[in-house]
Amino acid sequence: MAQRPRLLLTLPFSLSPGAANHYYKEAGTKEERLMNHAVLAPLLEDVDWDLDPGPHAPHGEWPVETREEFMIVGAARLPIIRRACESGQYDAIVMLGGGDPGYIEGREIARKHRLPVTANAHAQMHVAGMLGSRFSVIDVAETHNAQMAELVVRYRMTERCASIRNVDHPLPRPVHMNRRNLQGQADKHARGEESSMLEAAVEAAVAAIEQDGAEVLIFGCSAAFWLQKPLQQRLLDLGWDVPVLEGYSCAIAMAKLLVGLGVDASGLAFPSDPPPRSRKWRFA
Amino acid sequence: MAQRPRLLLTLPFSLSPGAANHYYKEAGTKEERLMNHAVLAPLLEDVDWDLDPGPHAPHGEWPVETREEFMIVGAARLPIIRRACESGQYDAIVMLGGGDPGYIEGREIARKHRLPVTANAHAQMHVAGMLGSRFSVIDVAETHNAQMAELVVRYRMTERCASIRNVDHPLPRPVHMNRRNLQGQADKHARGEESSMLEAAVEAAVAAIEQDGAEVLIFGCSAAFWLQKPLQQRLLDLGWDVPVLEGYSCAIAMAKLLVGLGVDASGLAFPSDPPPRSRKWRFA
Amino acid sequence: MAQRPRLLLTLPFSLSPGAANHYYKEAGTKEERLMNHAVLAPLLEDVDWDLDPGPHAPHGEWPVETREEFMIVGAARLPIIRRACESGQYDAIVMLGGGDPGYIEGREIARKHRLPVTANAHAQMHVAGMLGSRFSVIDVAETHNAQMAELVVRYRMTERCASIRNVDHPLPRPVHMNRRNLQGQADKHARGEESSMLEAAVEAAVAAIEQDGAEVLIFGCSAAFWLQKPLQQRLLDLGWDVPVLEGYSCAIAMAKLLVGLGVDASGLAFPSDPPPRSRKWRFA
Amino acid sequence: MAQRPRLLLTLPFSLSPGAANHYYKEAGTKEERLMNHAVLAPLLEDVDWDLDPGPHAPHGEWPVETREEFMIVGAARLPIIRRACESGQYDAIVMLGGGDPGYIEGREIARKHRLPVTANAHAQMHVAGMLGSRFSVIDVAETHNAQMAELVVRYRMTERCASIRNVDHPLPRPVHMNRRNLQGQADKHARGEESSMLEAAVEAAVAAIEQDGAEVLIFGCSAAFWLQKPLQQRLLDLGWDVPVLEGYSCAIAMAKLLVGLGVDASGLAFPSDPPPRSRKWRFA
Amino acid sequence: MAQRPRLLLTLPFSLSPGAANHYYKEAGTKEERLMNHAVLAPLLEDVDWDLDPGPHAPHGEWPVETREEFMIVGAARLPIIRRACESGQYDAIVMLGGGDPGYIEGREIARKHRLPVTANAHAQMHVAGMLGSRFSVIDVAETHNAQMAELVVRYRMTERCASIRNVDHPLPRPVHMNRRNLQGQADKHARGEESSMLEAAVEAAVAAIEQDGAEVLIFGCSAAFWLQKPLQQRLLDLGWDVPVLEGYSCAIAMAKLLVGLGVDASGLAFPSDPPPRSRKWRFA
Amino acid sequence: MAQRPRLLLTLPFSLSPGAANHYYKEAGTKEERLMNHAVLAPLLEDVDWDLDPGPHAPHGEWPVETREEFMIVGAARLPIIRRACESGQYDAIVMLGGGDPGYIEGREIARKHRLPVTANAHAQMHVAGMLGSRFSVIDVAETHNAQMAELVVRYRMTERCASIRNVDHPLPRPVHMNRRNLQGQADKHARGEESSMLEAAVEAAVAAIEQDGAEVLIFGCSAAFWLQKPLQQRLLDLGWDVPVLEGYSCAIAMAKLLVGLGVDASGLAFPSDPPPRSRKWRFA
């Protein structure tokens, strides 16, 4: 800990330059390629970090939204995690990207090397638990909601998740090309124009607070990152002083915490292969 | 339903002829290649069925046991599910194999075609719920237990799963070659010799009943299929009249039930892409 | 299983010919007396079945709706179950009728004979769990809802039951004679007229989906059977592709599944009298 | 409350004078016929009370232990509850007897008259909740355990019930005649001899405390009433200062509390027939 | 029990005569100082009771509403509990006041003396559980809601609490002086004028019943006591026959029940200091 | 974040120099007074920190163990939190000390100033959740266990807490003076002698892992800090590769994470006084 932690930030996948929603770029400096870098910079100031572009479009040249796509991308990330672990160059790995593709499996791999791994949804849910009793997920598309619901269940967060609310601005995938999607919404907002996505997020968040009992808000899709500040401000203006979390920052902060404490994951939850001992598994 | 249901049974993967634990064979009649066919025959009598060998060893020439291996195999099965659905030749798909690799994703694919899909652990857990309040999983290896634990959680069965108990006879994977594994145990038992695996299963099952509150037993690994009858008998001899389920038969029976009722999966749990509507997701 | 399963379908009670809501008839062929036979025929094609009329109006000459009536009818059914088991003529018993009167007790009796028993609500809830995470019950009367709520709790389905929603078209019992009830609604719909019961069911189902988180719908009262197809279609037209289950078909299909697998109920959940062993009972 | 509350204590059933385990007597003063009267006397000092013998052996001339027997007895009690309510002579009804046969249905009947009804298991579980977080049931026979388990579930006490532990001294029913049962154990203890039932209760209670997490103990079968004091003392001697509750006293005390507060049961949980309003039912 | 139970009723705090919301008076007869005495009189008829004024304004000269204030008042009550226990003059202690300040700690102290202690919220929640499955809390201020939420959680009532609904008529504390508060609302109602607090309570209660699934209603703040009768009547007029409980009466009735049964609290939940034994603590 | 976070570490209380178990010292450098400083130093390297001695022995001249003592100390800490917040000198407050006295109330105070506050048990439980599904608490005394159990419940960690296991080496309080306590155990271990406390911790931890399902271990009492390394090593030697957390380090690391993310607590969970809005509170 005396020296600076060395983090590998790895994107879930990258697309060719011409692809729609080119958030996941393969060219440029690491800062240019890191969506939301301006906000993340202070968190990265006291660490050394690399950015890995992830596998190239294993599922197709568009962003990921279905469970099938998440599994394909997840499997494609695993060799990257393995190589990063084996390189000995990192103290922790941050698996960027909403929906956490390959996260549980990546942790299993990294466990052998005693390296902590974090991911967007997992980190946001844990930070949310520190701030209030129940969180809601503000997400962008019904199919993506289904993946987030899988994660809520897998991470045993059903007691803490008040709801997943959809703002219905899907990613620019082929099936969504002829309907409203999230493409261009961040720019609109940046230009001071009304963004239908932000308006929908305010509506979803208010419903999550007033009807579902949410005390904290998190995002399902990393491409919603730009909503963090304006959504929190809009809610505050309405009288709701509620934290709005964001995935990249939470995953980086959690990685730093784990490195600081010298822990990665329980060897009982992630037994080694072969395992030295075995025990009964219980759920309650 | 008037005509016979047409089922595709698909193996999780197949190995080369020389590989250890060659349960998943690529040669022979479908009956020869279907582990446990003798027991399954009556269930298959009133259906038409094909057997698909699954992807060839996408993870290596050994059986699957880690979460990483399950994800790799799961992703590799998805094109098979897609092709089977698109062929129009089947009324349902049975994804054979313990640990249910690719099952949730396979259901998402099949939903578009309104085809039911079943899998070993999922079907066993649902049948178990019909017979008693809580079940325990009798499983073969600590790493495999971890995958089963993922499934218990994902299938929202934590309230119903009393425990996962390990008989510690792992699959014949390279890491287990120099220790006790399940290779040869079925044959030993068939020859009338004592099988350490059966003995361990009796011990695990008794503990599950007496300490954990299990009222039904299921298997985690499909290669434990041969334990079903002897374990149930041994428990009965001890005074415990407890059902012992097996994955292939449950998955086939559940597929027949779903075909009979004309249902596959909820279109809300598996939204189409793109979805016509969206809703808030709740967990309690 | 090679031979056709022999099922006894037993009505919860029968009423005199002049009684209101004469769904439960004592005269006619078994097909005529089996409400919903047209839909059930394919499911019954590969089984041999008898229809038992149930006890004659043990509670009064009207349909059952209160907990008191359910208990009286339940107790009156038990000798029928006992005789059917002792006859050796059946492989399974299907206890027809919403509210499952006498079901748990009937299973206890049948367990001694290793006969599976199924019932409307129990079977629907289990099939619902195969299709989605949470179901709602669409039911006909507030007092009947109370009985359904008892069943949700007894069957340990509270985590899976999103809600019970009332369409408020009660059975034609004396207390409901001067208000809107379900009498005549099926005929109205069959004639192509608007049915207030169907409209109420659509409204209840939409609320269950949008507000309560239901992913599957089941019926509380068997007399709502005719709603299955039109309700599912209406919801699909609204963009909700949601399975609507029905009690008789689910109970028959589940009986066939249990016979196929050679299981009935756990001898731990239903200990014999006297029991060979005893164990501690746990609930979590 | 200014005047003394008038309670009807009603036995679950009565047996002919020659029957085994003649706890439920039809002759003698009400005090003589009230098992455990010596302990109950102070609780009854400030109330007026009658004792009703219950239905005469509706199930057979032996005590009740199976679910079938409980349902038959439960149904047979309902006319007594109805008549007691209609008589206008009582402020509350105490349905005596372990396993609470007919209790929920009896409450439904009494609700129309705004009369509170209490029962052994229900009252004990609620009083237990006032004293500690989790209780265990000390019960006499495996089949009786099964009925108690039904009650734990129906009363939504699964979170609070640490376990049901069996002392295996069943009631003197025909099936138990040739094995150890509870007949004579109270007398043995009263004579200062060692009682195998008390010894088994101490063992069960210690296991409930040390392994299951029980903080309070209750009895499943009312015939275990005499264990209350000696069991509590034995546990105290072992260092466990744990309350041991008993059914009759808890049911009487709870009836007095409800009369004192002028409440009986929620009209939403027990809707009137017909109900003025209807609502959605939720479970979480 | 033959003699009359001796109860100490102790106020949470008292304020100087000039303070706003002078519900907690230090002068007058005990009857005059006991808020809601008219309603409580019948419950107190068969007991001997004293009224203790509580600590004098340890937090300031206003009623308590924040968690900080509840803790300060709670700590200040403990010497009173200790002295009452040591005096040997009482059979039970009733800690009056919404929010139950110092209740758990007071029980720990009283346990050494085997004295039962009751409190408003705790007693209401337990009585509510006897009447229906789920209750809602009707409360007066958002900060007070937060304290009630702490109690719902601490008392392990999260499964039973449908919601806390705010009528937003806070106590007359300095921060609320320039906005609508509960001061004067009871008098308004008593004069036959419309009370905005009663109207808000009706609205909150209807929402709790129709949307949240409440079957019983309780109050968070003891100063809402006067709402009990009119709220219950208004709901009945709307078709909702729902019990509305009140804190003082429930706490007194529960104290009488505990004295009657000769129990106070489990010595396992409240171990003595030093404890004779130790055990593992479990939560499920 | 660019500048170093400024933390106030505040002890729960301090004792006079002559008091037993003088872990909480009022003299010396801050490093000398910070128990476990050697281990904490790396975590504190990149922050500015002060150490506050806490209130002087508000409960007596001995360490805190009962709920009464925790409440007295908790109330006595609140003015310190208030002053620290008002000073404007800190970015976060770390409330040191096992049992988290005054933590919830301290957070309420700090919320007004948007300052994060952390505490030993709360931080350990949240970090544990990042590493595995369920944790057990290794604690020192039965009365302290009771306080830890309160915290598990209040922090809504009952689903995640596998057990609290007692090593029965209480704090050197007057009641424990004549029995085995934790005094001197750390020194013994440091000298290479066998420590009965470490042996008891190994036994408790193994039971927690093998019987209770713990995947992570935390400490209840801060004075157990020195067990962290040797306990983890001993478990590893037994084949259990399980993280053992410690309170001070987790609380400091969590404070740094919250400062880094710019969050403190949800304004809905901790409403301001007076609050701008109000909402219904839900628990599931």
mmCIF file with all atom_site columns, C-alpha atoms in Angstrom, chain A residues 162-229:
data_model
loop_
_atom_site.group_PDB
_atom_site.id
_atom_site.type_symbol
_atom_site.label_atom_id
_atom_site.label_alt_id
_atom_site.label_comp_id
_atom_site.label_asym_id
_atom_site.label_entity_id
_atom_site.label_seq_id
_atom_site.pdbx_PDB_ins_code
_atom_site.Cartn_x
_atom_site.Cartn_y
_atom_site.Cartn_z
_atom_site.occupancy
_atom_site.B_iso_or_equiv
_atom_site.pdbx_formal_charge
_atom_site.auth_seq_id
_atom_site.auth_comp_id
_atom_site.auth_asym_id
_atom_site.auth_atom_id
_atom_site.pdbx_PDB_model_num
ATOM 1  C CA . ALA A 1 162 ? -36.270 -1.799 -4.460  1.00 0.00 ? 162 ALA A CA 1
ATOM 2  C CA . SER A 1 163 ? -36.780 -1.986 -8.234  1.00 0.00 ? 163 SER A CA 1
ATOM 3  C CA . ILE A 1 164 ? -35.286 -1.700 -11.665 1.00 0.00 ? 164 ILE A CA 1
ATOM 4  C CA . ARG A 1 165 ? -36.877 1.190  -13.536 1.00 0.00 ? 165 ARG A CA 1
ATOM 5  C CA . ASN A 1 166 ? -36.504 1.615  -17.264 1.00 0.00 ? 166 ASN A CA 1
ATOM 6  C CA . VAL A 1 167 ? -35.935 4.974  -18.937 1.00 0.00 ? 167 VAL A CA 1
ATOM 7  C CA . ASP A 1 168 ? -36.369 3.225  -22.276 1.00 0.00 ? 168 ASP A CA 1
ATOM 8  C CA . HIS A 1 169 ? -33.508 4.789  -24.191 1.00 0.00 ? 169 HIS A CA 1
ATOM 9  C CA . PRO A 1 170 ? -31.811 1.634  -25.442 1.00 0.00 ? 170 PRO A CA 1
ATOM 10 C CA . LEU A 1 171 ? -28.329 1.304  -26.818 1.00 0.00 ? 171 LEU A CA 1
ATOM 11 C CA . PRO A 1 172 ? -27.847 1.938  -30.550 1.00 0.00 ? 172 PRO A CA 1
ATOM 12 C CA . ARG A 1 173 ? -28.199 -1.680 -31.551 1.00 0.00 ? 173 ARG A CA 1
ATOM 13 C CA . PRO A 1 174 ? -29.621 -2.695 -34.927 1.00 0.00 ? 174 PRO A CA 1
ATOM 14 C CA . VAL A 1 175 ? -33.059 -3.550 -33.482 1.00 0.00 ? 175 VAL A CA 1
ATOM 15 C CA . HIS A 1 176 ? -33.361 -0.115 -31.926 1.00 0.00 ? 176 HIS A CA 1
ATOM 16 C CA . MET A 1 177 ? -32.240 1.936  -34.890 1.00 0.00 ? 177 MET A CA 1
ATOM 17 C CA . ASN A 1 178 ? -35.680 3.087  -35.891 1.00 0.00 ? 178 ASN A CA 1
ATOM 18 C CA . ARG A 1 179 ? -36.810 4.070  -32.424 1.00 0.00 ? 179 ARG A CA 1
ATOM 19 C CA . ARG A 1 180 ? -35.744 6.445  -29.682 1.00 0.00 ? 180 ARG A CA 1
ATOM 20 C CA . ASN A 1 181 ? -32.390 5.373  -28.255 1.00 0.00 ? 181 ASN A CA 1
ATOM 21 C CA . LEU A 1 182 ? -29.691 6.878  -26.066 1.00 0.00 ? 182 LEU A CA 1
ATOM 22 C CA . GLN A 1 183 ? -27.529 8.027  -28.967 1.00 0.00 ? 183 GLN A CA 1
ATOM 23 C CA . GLY A 1 184 ? -26.958 11.756 -28.776 1.00 0.00 ? 184 GLY A CA 1
ATOM 24 C CA . GLN A 1 185 ? -28.726 12.331 -25.472 1.00 0.00 ? 185 GLN A CA 1
ATOM 25 C CA . ALA A 1 186 ? -25.567 13.205 -23.554 1.00 0.00 ? 186 ALA A CA 1
ATOM 26 C CA . ASP A 1 187 ? -24.598 15.732 -26.196 1.00 0.00 ? 187 ASP A CA 1
ATOM 27 C CA . LYS A 1 188 ? -28.056 17.272 -26.167 1.00 0.00 ? 188 LYS A CA 1
ATOM 28 C CA . HIS A 1 189 ? -27.830 17.754 -22.441 1.00 0.00 ? 189 HIS A CA 1
ATOM 29 C CA . ALA A 1 190 ? -24.321 19.123 -22.714 1.00 0.00 ? 190 ALA A CA 1
ATOM 30 C CA . ARG A 1 191 ? -25.603 21.696 -25.193 1.00 0.00 ? 191 ARG A CA 1
ATOM 31 C CA . GLY A 1 192 ? -28.236 22.802 -22.691 1.00 0.00 ? 192 GLY A CA 1
ATOM 32 C CA . GLU A 1 193 ? -31.112 21.247 -24.614 1.00 0.00 ? 193 GLU A CA 1
ATOM 33 C CA . GLU A 1 194 ? -33.785 19.138 -22.990 1.00 0.00 ? 194 GLU A CA 1
ATOM 34 C CA . SER A 1 195 ? -32.869 15.471 -23.025 1.00 0.00 ? 195 SER A CA 1
ATOM 35 C CA . SER A 1 196 ? -35.755 13.020 -23.105 1.00 0.00 ? 196 SER A CA 1
ATOM 36 C CA . MET A 1 197 ? -33.467 10.522 -21.409 1.00 0.00 ? 197 MET A CA 1
ATOM 37 C CA . LEU A 1 198 ? -32.801 12.799 -18.458 1.00 0.00 ? 198 LEU A CA 1
ATOM 38 C CA . GLU A 1 199 ? -36.502 13.596 -18.177 1.00 0.00 ? 199 GLU A CA 1
ATOM 39 C CA . ALA A 1 200 ? -37.314 9.896  -18.184 1.00 0.00 ? 200 ALA A CA 1
ATOM 40 C CA . ALA A 1 201 ? -34.629 9.288  -15.573 1.00 0.00 ? 201 ALA A CA 1
ATOM 41 C CA . VAL A 1 202 ? -36.100 11.926 -13.281 1.00 0.00 ? 202 VAL A CA 1
ATOM 42 C CA . GLU A 1 203 ? -39.532 10.357 -13.643 1.00 0.00 ? 203 GLU A CA 1
ATOM 43 C CA . ALA A 1 204 ? -38.180 6.842  -13.022 1.00 0.00 ? 204 ALA A CA 1
ATOM 44 C CA . ALA A 1 205 ? -36.158 7.992  -10.030 1.00 0.00 ? 205 ALA A CA 1
ATOM 45 C CA . VAL A 1 206 ? -39.080 9.794  -8.420  1.00 0.00 ? 206 VAL A CA 1
ATOM 46 C CA . ALA A 1 207 ? -41.236 6.696  -8.832  1.00 0.00 ? 207 ALA A CA 1
ATOM 47 C CA . ALA A 1 208 ? -38.445 4.544  -7.377  1.00 0.00 ? 208 ALA A CA 1
ATOM 48 C CA . ILE A 1 209 ? -38.254 6.823  -4.335  1.00 0.00 ? 209 ILE A CA 1
ATOM 49 C CA . GLU A 1 210 ? -41.943 7.440  -3.758  1.00 0.00 ? 210 GLU A CA 1
ATOM 50 C CA . GLN A 1 211 ? -43.415 4.093  -4.726  1.00 0.00 ? 211 GLN A CA 1
ATOM 51 C CA . ASP A 1 212 ? -40.651 1.499  -4.446  1.00 0.00 ? 212 ASP A CA 1
ATOM 52 C CA . GLY A 1 213 ? -38.806 2.710  -1.364  1.00 0.00 ? 213 GLY A CA 1
ATOM 53 C CA . ALA A 1 214 ? -35.429 3.389  -2.965  1.00 0.00 ? 214 ALA A CA 1
ATOM 54 C CA . GLU A 1 215 ? -32.974 5.328  -0.808  1.00 0.00 ? 215 GLU A CA 1
ATOM 55 C CA . VAL A 1 216 ? -30.084 5.241  -3.267  1.00 0.00 ? 216 VAL A CA 1
ATOM 56 C CA . LEU A 1 217 ? -29.982 5.142  -7.075  1.00 0.00 ? 217 LEU A CA 1
ATOM 57 C CA . ILE A 1 218 ? -27.549 3.292  -9.284  1.00 0.00 ? 218 ILE A CA 1
ATOM 58 C CA . PHE A 1 219 ? -27.237 2.902  -13.060 1.00 0.00 ? 219 PHE A CA 1
ATOM 59 C CA . GLY A 1 220 ? -27.654 -0.331 -14.987 1.00 0.00 ? 220 GLY A CA 1
ATOM 60 C CA . CYS A 1 221 ? -25.884 0.706  -18.173 1.00 0.00 ? 221 CYS A CA 1
ATOM 61 C CA . SER A 1 222 ? -22.514 2.408  -18.078 1.00 0.00 ? 222 SER A CA 1
ATOM 62 C CA . ALA A 1 223 ? -23.542 4.617  -20.977 1.00 0.00 ? 223 ALA A CA 1
ATOM 63 C CA . ALA A 1 224 ? -25.890 6.409  -18.588 1.00 0.00 ? 224 ALA A CA 1
ATOM 64 C CA . PHE A 1 225 ? -22.874 7.804  -16.687 1.00 0.00 ? 225 PHE A CA 1
ATOM 65 C CA . TRP A 1 226 ? -23.524 11.392 -17.730 1.00 0.00 ? 226 TRP A CA 1
ATOM 66 C CA . LEU A 1 227 ? -26.887 11.377 -15.954 1.00 0.00 ? 227 LEU A CA 1
ATOM 67 C CA . GLN A 1 228 ? -25.261 11.176 -12.527 1.00 0.00 ? 228 GLN A CA 1
ATOM 68 C CA . LYS A 1 229 ? -24.833 14.845 -11.742 1.00 0.00 ? 229 LYS A CA 1
#
